[in-house]
Amino acid sequence: NKQNQRCVSTLWSPSLCHRFQRTTTHVSLRSSQINDCCPGQAHGYLPQSSNYVPLGSKILSNSTTIYVTGSGPKAIVIFHDIFGLHTGRHIQIADEISKHGFTVIVPDFFSEQSEEFKGGLNKYKERGYGGGLLRFLYLLVSGKFKKFQMLHPWSPICSDIWYKDVVPILKSSGFKSIGLLSFCWGAYPAMHVSGESGIKVRGSVMFHPSFDKCSDNFREDKNYIIERAGKVKTYVISTS
């Protein structure tokens, strides 16, 4: 279906997708119907459970907190979105995946924050307007999104957490294979990880990735990063 092969995400530009496609034959770009956010065959909205009890446990590592769930021979590392590990359904998604025979590892890349961002972006909840959408617009217009994102470059912040906290767990456990799953901002460190040496990644799935914008903000060489990450089978699911 040619329509489903279009890359229409505003955060993952068509030109960038084209460059990524040229580096690997494994990339599959899929989107929903162009005119529908959620097509009729979709599973529908999954509400967040307020009384959800996590199946795994949190590990206090060298410089951050890591949520680990499941005990399978294969590992999946989840990279959270811009609102952080402790928001949304990151924990529930990790638990659900673990039920299928995987060990799921979710590192917190935002554990150390400046005073302004203590508690992460999730603390900015506008009252009286339903919360989510207004909060998103406020963070976007006020520039807090970009300011917060600029506190977390791949090197040295994210790379330190990856190599000092996550990699030791992956190596010591002797997993048969390792895969990556990322949401929005999480695609930024996930792309870097795919191109790094030391840990062999078998595949990566990115939901509505914002690697393009984040990499631009840090003035990185995107072509170089994409070429290195192109060796990993990657599945990109855009926003619309």
PDB file of C-alpha atoms in Angstrom:
ATOM      1  CA  ASN A   1       0.000   0.000   0.000  1.00  0.00           C
ATOM      2  CA  LYS A   2       1.791   3.112  -1.230  1.00  0.00           C
ATOM      3  CA  GLN A   3      -0.243   5.359   1.030  1.00  0.00           C
ATOM      4  CA  ASN A   4       0.966   3.492   4.106  1.00  0.00           C
ATOM      5  CA  GLN A   5       4.570   3.858   2.958  1.00  0.00           C
ATOM      6  CA  ARG A   6       4.479   7.657   3.062  1.00  0.00           C
ATOM      7  CA  CYS A   7       6.411   9.433   5.741  1.00  0.00           C
ATOM      8  CA  VAL A   8       4.108  12.248   6.846  1.00  0.00           C
ATOM      9  CA  SER A   9       5.299  12.964  10.381  1.00  0.00           C
ATOM     10  CA  THR A  10       6.205  16.620  10.868  1.00  0.00           C
ATOM     11  CA  LEU A  11       8.917  15.514  13.284  1.00  0.00           C
ATOM     12  CA  TRP A  12      10.435  12.968  10.895  1.00  0.00           C
ATOM     13  CA  SER A  13      10.722  14.895   7.639  1.00  0.00           C
ATOM     14  CA  PRO A  14      10.201  13.191   4.255  1.00  0.00           C
ATOM     15  CA  SER A  15      13.695  14.246   3.146  1.00  0.00           C
ATOM     16  CA  LEU A  16      15.202  12.654   6.232  1.00  0.00           C
ATOM     17  CA  CYS A  17      13.207   9.468   5.665  1.00  0.00           C
ATOM     18  CA  HIS A  18      14.500   9.346   2.116  1.00  0.00           C
ATOM     19  CA  ARG A  19      18.105   9.627   3.319  1.00  0.00           C
ATOM     20  CA  PHE A  20      17.474   6.928   5.923  1.00  0.00           C
ATOM     21  CA  GLN A  21      15.951   4.606   3.323  1.00  0.00           C
ATOM     22  CA  ARG A  22      19.063   4.877   1.184  1.00  0.00           C
ATOM     23  CA  THR A  23      21.247   3.595   4.024  1.00  0.00           C
ATOM     24  CA  THR A  24      19.296   0.415   4.745  1.00  0.00           C
ATOM     25  CA  THR A  25      16.894  -1.920   2.994  1.00  0.00           C
ATOM     26  CA  HIS A  26      15.289  -2.814   6.309  1.00  0.00           C
ATOM     27  CA  VAL A  27      13.386   0.408   7.003  1.00  0.00           C
ATOM     28  CA  SER A  28       9.606   0.221   6.784  1.00  0.00           C
ATOM     29  CA  LEU A  29       7.730   3.522   6.971  1.00  0.00           C
ATOM     30  CA  ARG A  30       4.093   3.189   7.873  1.00  0.00           C
ATOM     31  CA  SER A  31       1.439   5.734   8.761  1.00  0.00           C
ATOM     32  CA  SER A  32      -2.253   5.726   9.533  1.00  0.00           C
ATOM     33  CA  GLN A  33      -4.779   6.893   6.986  1.00  0.00           C
ATOM     34  CA  ILE A  34      -3.784  10.386   5.881  1.00  0.00           C
ATOM     35  CA  ASN A  35      -7.123  11.878   6.908  1.00  0.00           C
ATOM     36  CA  ASP A  36      -7.691   9.863  10.067  1.00  0.00           C
ATOM     37  CA  CYS A  37      -5.632   9.840  13.236  1.00  0.00           C
ATOM     38  CA  CYS A  38      -7.190   6.567  14.345  1.00  0.00           C
ATOM     39  CA  PRO A  39      -8.613   4.463  11.474  1.00  0.00           C
ATOM     40  CA  GLY A  40     -11.633   2.254  12.019  1.00  0.00           C
ATOM     41  CA  GLN A  41      -9.569  -0.930  12.310  1.00  0.00           C
ATOM     42  CA  ALA A  42      -7.468   0.525  15.147  1.00  0.00           C
ATOM     43  CA  HIS A  43      -7.695  -0.995  18.626  1.00  0.00           C
ATOM     44  CA  GLY A  44      -9.001   2.244  20.101  1.00  0.00           C
ATOM     45  CA  TYR A  45      -8.031   4.372  23.075  1.00  0.00           C
ATOM     46  CA  LEU A  46      -6.325   2.579  25.957  1.00  0.00           C
ATOM     47  CA  PRO A  47      -7.081   4.490  29.170  1.00  0.00           C
ATOM     48  CA  GLN A  48      -4.428   4.825  31.816  1.00  0.00           C
ATOM     49  CA  SER A  49      -5.186   2.869  34.961  1.00  0.00           C
ATOM     50  CA  SER A  50      -4.868   5.066  38.040  1.00  0.00           C
ATOM     51  CA  ASN A  51      -4.527   2.074  40.346  1.00  0.00           C
ATOM     52  CA  TYR A  52      -2.148   0.069  38.194  1.00  0.00           C
ATOM     53  CA  VAL A  53       0.326  -2.086  40.132  1.00  0.00           C
ATOM     54  CA  PRO A  54       3.668  -2.518  38.282  1.00  0.00           C
ATOM     55  CA  LEU A  55       4.869  -6.069  37.750  1.00  0.00           C
ATOM     56  CA  GLY A  56       8.563  -5.166  37.772  1.00  0.00           C
ATOM     57  CA  SER A  57      10.846  -3.203  40.028  1.00  0.00           C
ATOM     58  CA  LYS A  58      12.929  -0.038  39.966  1.00  0.00           C
ATOM     59  CA  ILE A  59      16.684  -0.317  40.262  1.00  0.00           C
ATOM     60  CA  LEU A  60      18.786   2.567  41.540  1.00  0.00           C
ATOM     61  CA  SER A  61      21.788   2.483  39.265  1.00  0.00           C
ATOM     62  CA  ASN A  62      24.912   4.671  39.183  1.00  0.00           C
ATOM     63  CA  SER A  63      23.224   7.863  38.064  1.00  0.00           C
ATOM     64  CA  THR A  64      19.578   7.085  37.374  1.00  0.00           C
ATOM     65  CA  THR A  65      16.566   4.848  38.017  1.00  0.00           C
ATOM     66  CA  ILE A  66      15.892   1.871  35.755  1.00  0.00           C
ATOM     67  CA  TYR A  67      12.600  -0.015  35.611  1.00  0.00           C
ATOM     68  CA  VAL A  68      13.083  -3.730  34.897  1.00  0.00           C
ATOM     69  CA  THR A  69      10.261  -6.182  34.293  1.00  0.00           C
ATOM     70  CA  GLY A  70      10.113  -9.761  33.039  1.00  0.00           C
ATOM     71  CA  SER A  71      12.775 -12.463  32.923  1.00  0.00           C
ATOM     72  CA  GLY A  72      12.960 -13.595  29.308  1.00  0.00           C
ATOM     73  CA  PRO A  73      16.161 -14.490  27.409  1.00  0.00           C
ATOM     74  CA  LYS A  74      15.681 -11.563  25.029  1.00  0.00           C
ATOM     75  CA  ALA A  75      15.743  -7.892  26.070  1.00  0.00           C
ATOM     76  CA  ILE A  76      13.863  -4.829  24.914  1.00  0.00           C
ATOM     77  CA  VAL A  77      15.015  -1.383  26.010  1.00  0.00           C
ATOM     78  CA  ILE A  78      12.290   1.279  26.035  1.00  0.00           C
ATOM     79  CA  PHE A  79      13.208   4.937  25.542  1.00  0.00           C
ATOM     80  CA  HIS A  80      10.553   7.160  27.110  1.00  0.00           C
ATOM     81  CA  ASP A  81       9.039  10.323  25.648  1.00  0.00           C
ATOM     82  CA  ILE A  82       9.735  13.934  26.603  1.00  0.00           C
ATOM     83  CA  PHE A  83       7.477  13.714  29.668  1.00  0.00           C
ATOM     84  CA  GLY A  84       9.639  11.008  31.210  1.00  0.00           C
ATOM     85  CA  LEU A  85       9.565   7.443  32.466  1.00  0.00           C
ATOM     86  CA  HIS A  86       7.115   8.065  35.298  1.00  0.00           C
ATOM     87  CA  THR A  87       4.336   9.465  33.093  1.00  0.00           C
ATOM     88  CA  GLY A  88       1.804   8.028  30.683  1.00  0.00           C
ATOM     89  CA  ARG A  89       1.796   4.255  30.183  1.00  0.00           C
ATOM     90  CA  HIS A  90       5.501   3.532  29.909  1.00  0.00           C
ATOM     91  CA  ILE A  91       5.433   1.119  32.847  1.00  0.00           C
ATOM     92  CA  GLN A  92       2.243  -0.616  31.713  1.00  0.00           C
ATOM     93  CA  ILE A  93       3.560  -1.043  28.177  1.00  0.00           C
ATOM     94  CA  ALA A  94       6.803  -2.501  29.515  1.00  0.00           C
ATOM     95  CA  ASP A  95       4.878  -4.963  31.667  1.00  0.00           C
ATOM     96  CA  GLU A  96       2.649  -6.005  28.787  1.00  0.00           C
ATOM     97  CA  ILE A  97       5.647  -6.709  26.553  1.00  0.00           C
ATOM     98  CA  SER A  98       7.335  -8.696  29.318  1.00  0.00           C
ATOM     99  CA  LYS A  99       4.376 -11.094  29.379  1.00  0.00           C
ATOM    100  CA  HIS A 100       5.443 -12.307  25.942  1.00  0.00           C
ATOM    101  CA  GLY A 101       8.749 -13.687  27.164  1.00  0.00           C
ATOM    102  CA  PHE A 102      10.957 -10.595  27.203  1.00  0.00           C
ATOM    103  CA  THR A 103      12.988  -8.789  29.809  1.00  0.00           C
ATOM    104  CA  VAL A 104      12.116  -5.109  29.430  1.00  0.00           C
ATOM    105  CA  ILE A 105      14.439  -2.371  30.620  1.00  0.00           C
ATOM    106  CA  VAL A 106      13.320   1.260  30.864  1.00  0.00           C
ATOM    107  CA  PRO A 107      16.026   3.735  31.928  1.00  0.00           C
ATOM    108  CA  ASP A 108      15.139   7.202  33.204  1.00  0.00           C
ATOM    109  CA  PHE A 109      17.087   9.704  31.102  1.00  0.00           C
ATOM    110  CA  PHE A 110      15.683  12.670  33.054  1.00  0.00           C
ATOM    111  CA  SER A 111      16.705  11.703  36.569  1.00  0.00           C
ATOM    112  CA  GLU A 112      18.882  14.790  37.133  1.00  0.00           C
ATOM    113  CA  GLN A 113      17.138  18.117  36.562  1.00  0.00           C
ATOM    114  CA  SER A 114      17.735  21.777  37.186  1.00  0.00           C
ATOM    115  CA  GLU A 115      15.546  23.462  39.796  1.00  0.00           C
ATOM    116  CA  GLU A 116      13.249  24.846  37.086  1.00  0.00           C
ATOM    117  CA  PHE A 117      12.460  21.382  35.787  1.00  0.00           C
ATOM    118  CA  LYS A 118      12.284  19.376  38.999  1.00  0.00           C
ATOM    119  CA  GLY A 119       9.585  16.807  38.329  1.00  0.00           C
ATOM    120  CA  GLY A 120      10.043  17.117  34.577  1.00  0.00           C
ATOM    121  CA  LEU A 121       7.673  18.695  32.073  1.00  0.00           C
ATOM    122  CA  ASN A 122       4.756  16.767  33.538  1.00  0.00           C
ATOM    123  CA  LYS A 123       4.532  19.239  36.436  1.00  0.00           C
ATOM    124  CA  TYR A 124       3.201  21.935  34.098  1.00  0.00           C
ATOM    125  CA  LYS A 125      -0.499  21.146  34.318  1.00  0.00           C
ATOM    126  CA  GLU A 126      -2.807  23.986  33.368  1.00  0.00           C
ATOM    127  CA  ARG A 127      -5.982  23.908  35.461  1.00  0.00           C
ATOM    128  CA  GLY A 128      -9.495  24.342  34.191  1.00  0.00           C
ATOM    129  CA  TYR A 129      -8.860  23.442  30.544  1.00  0.00           C
ATOM    130  CA  GLY A 130      -8.781  19.666  30.570  1.00  0.00           C
ATOM    131  CA  GLY A 131      -5.026  19.474  31.102  1.00  0.00           C
ATOM    132  CA  GLY A 132      -3.259  17.656  28.283  1.00  0.00           C
ATOM    133  CA  LEU A 133      -3.706  19.758  25.141  1.00  0.00           C
ATOM    134  CA  LEU A 134      -3.354  23.136  26.836  1.00  0.00           C
ATOM    135  CA  ARG A 135      -0.288  21.956  28.703  1.00  0.00           C
ATOM    136  CA  PHE A 136       1.270  20.790  25.447  1.00  0.00           C
ATOM    137  CA  LEU A 137       0.561  24.122  23.724  1.00  0.00           C
ATOM    138  CA  TYR A 138       1.860  26.078  26.705  1.00  0.00           C
ATOM    139  CA  LEU A 139       5.141  24.158  26.758  1.00  0.00           C
ATOM    140  CA  LEU A 140       5.521  24.534  23.012  1.00  0.00           C
ATOM    141  CA  VAL A 141       4.762  28.255  22.802  1.00  0.00           C
ATOM    142  CA  SER A 142       6.692  29.180  25.956  1.00  0.00           C
ATOM    143  CA  GLY A 143       9.819  27.482  24.661  1.00  0.00           C
ATOM    144  CA  LYS A 144      10.037  25.157  27.653  1.00  0.00           C
ATOM    145  CA  PHE A 145       9.922  22.104  25.400  1.00  0.00           C
ATOM    146  CA  LYS A 146      13.088  23.121  23.607  1.00  0.00           C
ATOM    147  CA  LYS A 147      14.771  24.407  26.759  1.00  0.00           C
ATOM    148  CA  PHE A 148      14.139  21.112  28.528  1.00  0.00           C
ATOM    149  CA  GLN A 149      15.213  19.065  25.525  1.00  0.00           C
ATOM    150  CA  MET A 150      18.471  21.018  25.249  1.00  0.00           C
ATOM    151  CA  LEU A 151      19.433  19.786  28.717  1.00  0.00           C
ATOM    152  CA  HIS A 152      19.709  16.246  27.346  1.00  0.00           C
ATOM    153  CA  PRO A 153      22.179  15.941  24.463  1.00  0.00           C
ATOM    154  CA  TRP A 154      23.349  12.477  23.504  1.00  0.00           C
ATOM    155  CA  SER A 155      26.833  13.290  24.730  1.00  0.00           C
ATOM    156  CA  PRO A 156      27.569  13.471  27.568  1.00  0.00           C
ATOM    157  CA  ILE A 157      24.154  13.173  29.300  1.00  0.00           C
ATOM    158  CA  CYS A 158      22.311  10.355  27.517  1.00  0.00           C
ATOM    159  CA  SER A 159      25.438   8.454  26.503  1.00  0.00           C
ATOM    160  CA  ASP A 160      26.640   8.372  30.109  1.00  0.00           C
ATOM    161  CA  ILE A 161      23.375   6.814  31.254  1.00  0.00           C
ATOM    162  CA  TRP A 162      23.471   4.330  28.400  1.00  0.00           C
ATOM    163  CA  TYR A 163      27.055   3.175  28.929  1.00  0.00           C
ATOM    164  CA  LYS A 164      27.304   3.464  32.709  1.00  0.00           C
ATOM    165  CA  ASP A 165      23.841   2.261  33.700  1.00  0.00           C
ATOM    166  CA  VAL A 166      22.164   0.297  30.891  1.00  0.00           C
ATOM    167  CA  VAL A 167      24.996  -1.470  29.073  1.00  0.00           C
ATOM    168  CA  PRO A 168      26.332  -3.190  32.241  1.00  0.00           C
ATOM    169  CA  ILE A 169      22.893  -4.742  32.812  1.00  0.00           C
ATOM    170  CA  LEU A 170      22.678  -5.918  29.208  1.00  0.00           C
ATOM    171  CA  LYS A 171      26.173  -7.432  29.229  1.00  0.00           C
ATOM    172  CA  SER A 172      25.919  -9.115  32.620  1.00  0.00           C
ATOM    173  CA  SER A 173      22.593 -10.761  31.761  1.00  0.00           C
ATOM    174  CA  GLY A 174      23.805 -12.386  28.542  1.00  0.00           C
ATOM    175  CA  PHE A 175      20.635 -11.782  26.521  1.00  0.00           C
ATOM    176  CA  LYS A 176      20.272 -13.678  23.230  1.00  0.00           C
ATOM    177  CA  SER A 177      19.179 -10.529  21.442  1.00  0.00           C
ATOM    178  CA  ILE A 178      18.399  -6.882  22.188  1.00  0.00           C
ATOM    179  CA  GLY A 179      15.754  -4.658  20.640  1.00  0.00           C
ATOM    180  CA  LEU A 180      14.817  -0.995  21.069  1.00  0.00           C
ATOM    181  CA  LEU A 181      11.394   0.630  21.433  1.00  0.00           C
ATOM    182  CA  SER A 182      11.100   4.410  21.560  1.00  0.00           C
ATOM    183  CA  PHE A 183       8.430   7.081  21.780  1.00  0.00           C
ATOM    184  CA  CYS A 184       8.790  10.624  20.409  1.00  0.00           C
ATOM    185  CA  TRP A 185      11.869  12.158  22.126  1.00  0.00           C
ATOM    186  CA  GLY A 186      13.108   8.654  22.936  1.00  0.00           C
ATOM    187  CA  ALA A 187      13.900   8.085  19.257  1.00  0.00           C
ATOM    188  CA  TYR A 188      16.730  10.608  19.606  1.00  0.00           C
ATOM    189  CA  PRO A 189      18.886   8.516  21.986  1.00  0.00           C
ATOM    190  CA  ALA A 190      17.625   5.307  20.332  1.00  0.00           C
ATOM    191  CA  MET A 191      19.047   6.394  16.969  1.00  0.00           C
ATOM    192  CA  HIS A 192      22.394   7.065  18.580  1.00  0.00           C
ATOM    193  CA  VAL A 193      22.335   3.678  20.308  1.00  0.00           C
ATOM    194  CA  SER A 194      21.601   1.912  17.017  1.00  0.00           C
ATOM    195  CA  GLY A 195      24.782   3.376  15.574  1.00  0.00           C
ATOM    196  CA  GLU A 196      26.993   2.703  18.585  1.00  0.00           C
ATOM    197  CA  SER A 197      29.358  -0.244  18.930  1.00  0.00           C
ATOM    198  CA  GLY A 198      29.698  -2.567  21.900  1.00  0.00           C
ATOM    199  CA  ILE A 199      26.113  -3.806  22.086  1.00  0.00           C
ATOM    200  CA  LYS A 200      24.546  -5.487  19.073  1.00  0.00           C
ATOM    201  CA  VAL A 201      20.985  -4.293  18.502  1.00  0.00           C
ATOM    202  CA  ARG A 202      18.787  -6.591  16.435  1.00  0.00           C
ATOM    203  CA  GLY A 203      15.959  -4.148  15.727  1.00  0.00           C
ATOM    204  CA  SER A 204      14.396  -0.807  16.606  1.00  0.00           C
ATOM    205  CA  VAL A 205      10.786   0.425  16.577  1.00  0.00           C
ATOM    206  CA  MET A 206      10.139   4.171  16.782  1.00  0.00           C
ATOM    207  CA  PHE A 207       6.702   5.679  17.397  1.00  0.00           C
ATOM    208  CA  HIS A 208       6.257   9.270  16.090  1.00  0.00           C
ATOM    209  CA  PRO A 209      10.040   9.900  16.374  1.00  0.00           C
ATOM    210  CA  SER A 210      11.415  13.385  17.013  1.00  0.00           C
ATOM    211  CA  PHE A 211      15.021  12.532  16.216  1.00  0.00           C
ATOM    212  CA  ASP A 212      15.035  14.942  13.286  1.00  0.00           C
ATOM    213  CA  LYS A 213      14.185  18.026  15.362  1.00  0.00           C
ATOM    214  CA  CYS A 214      16.318  17.073  18.359  1.00  0.00           C
ATOM    215  CA  SER A 215      19.350  16.419  16.211  1.00  0.00           C
ATOM    216  CA  ASP A 216      18.859  19.772  14.478  1.00  0.00           C
ATOM    217  CA  ASN A 217      18.728  21.572  17.819  1.00  0.00           C
ATOM    218  CA  PHE A 218      22.107  20.111  18.758  1.00  0.00           C
ATOM    219  CA  ARG A 219      23.502  20.791  15.270  1.00  0.00           C
ATOM    220  CA  GLU A 220      24.546  17.192  14.843  1.00  0.00           C
ATOM    221  CA  ASP A 221      25.562  15.525  11.599  1.00  0.00           C
ATOM    222  CA  LYS A 222      22.305  13.688  10.923  1.00  0.00           C
ATOM    223  CA  ASN A 223      23.584  11.961   7.802  1.00  0.00           C
ATOM    224  CA  TYR A 224      26.423  10.421   9.771  1.00  0.00           C
ATOM    225  CA  ILE A 225      24.102   9.260  12.568  1.00  0.00           C
ATOM    226  CA  ILE A 226      21.615   7.805  10.083  1.00  0.00           C
ATOM    227  CA  GLU A 227      24.300   5.950   8.154  1.00  0.00           C
ATOM    228  CA  ARG A 228      25.551   4.343  11.347  1.00  0.00           C
ATOM    229  CA  ALA A 229      22.041   3.505  12.563  1.00  0.00           C
ATOM    230  CA  GLY A 230      21.112   2.118   9.147  1.00  0.00           C
ATOM    231  CA  LYS A 231      22.716  -1.214   9.960  1.00  0.00           C
ATOM    232  CA  VAL A 232      19.872  -1.942  12.404  1.00  0.00           C
ATOM    233  CA  LYS A 233      16.455  -3.059  11.163  1.00  0.00           C
ATOM    234  CA  THR A 234      14.221  -0.092  11.938  1.00  0.00           C
ATOM    235  CA  TYR A 235      10.447   0.323  11.826  1.00  0.00           C
ATOM    236  CA  VAL A 236       9.144   3.895  11.885  1.00  0.00           C
ATOM    237  CA  ILE A 237       5.507   4.646  12.783  1.00  0.00           C
ATOM    238  CA  SER A 238       4.658   8.280  12.098  1.00  0.00           C
ATOM    239  CA  THR A 239       2.024  10.470  13.710  1.00  0.00           C
ATOM    240  CA  SER A 240      -0.530  10.777  10.933  1.00  0.00           C
TER     241      SER A 240
END
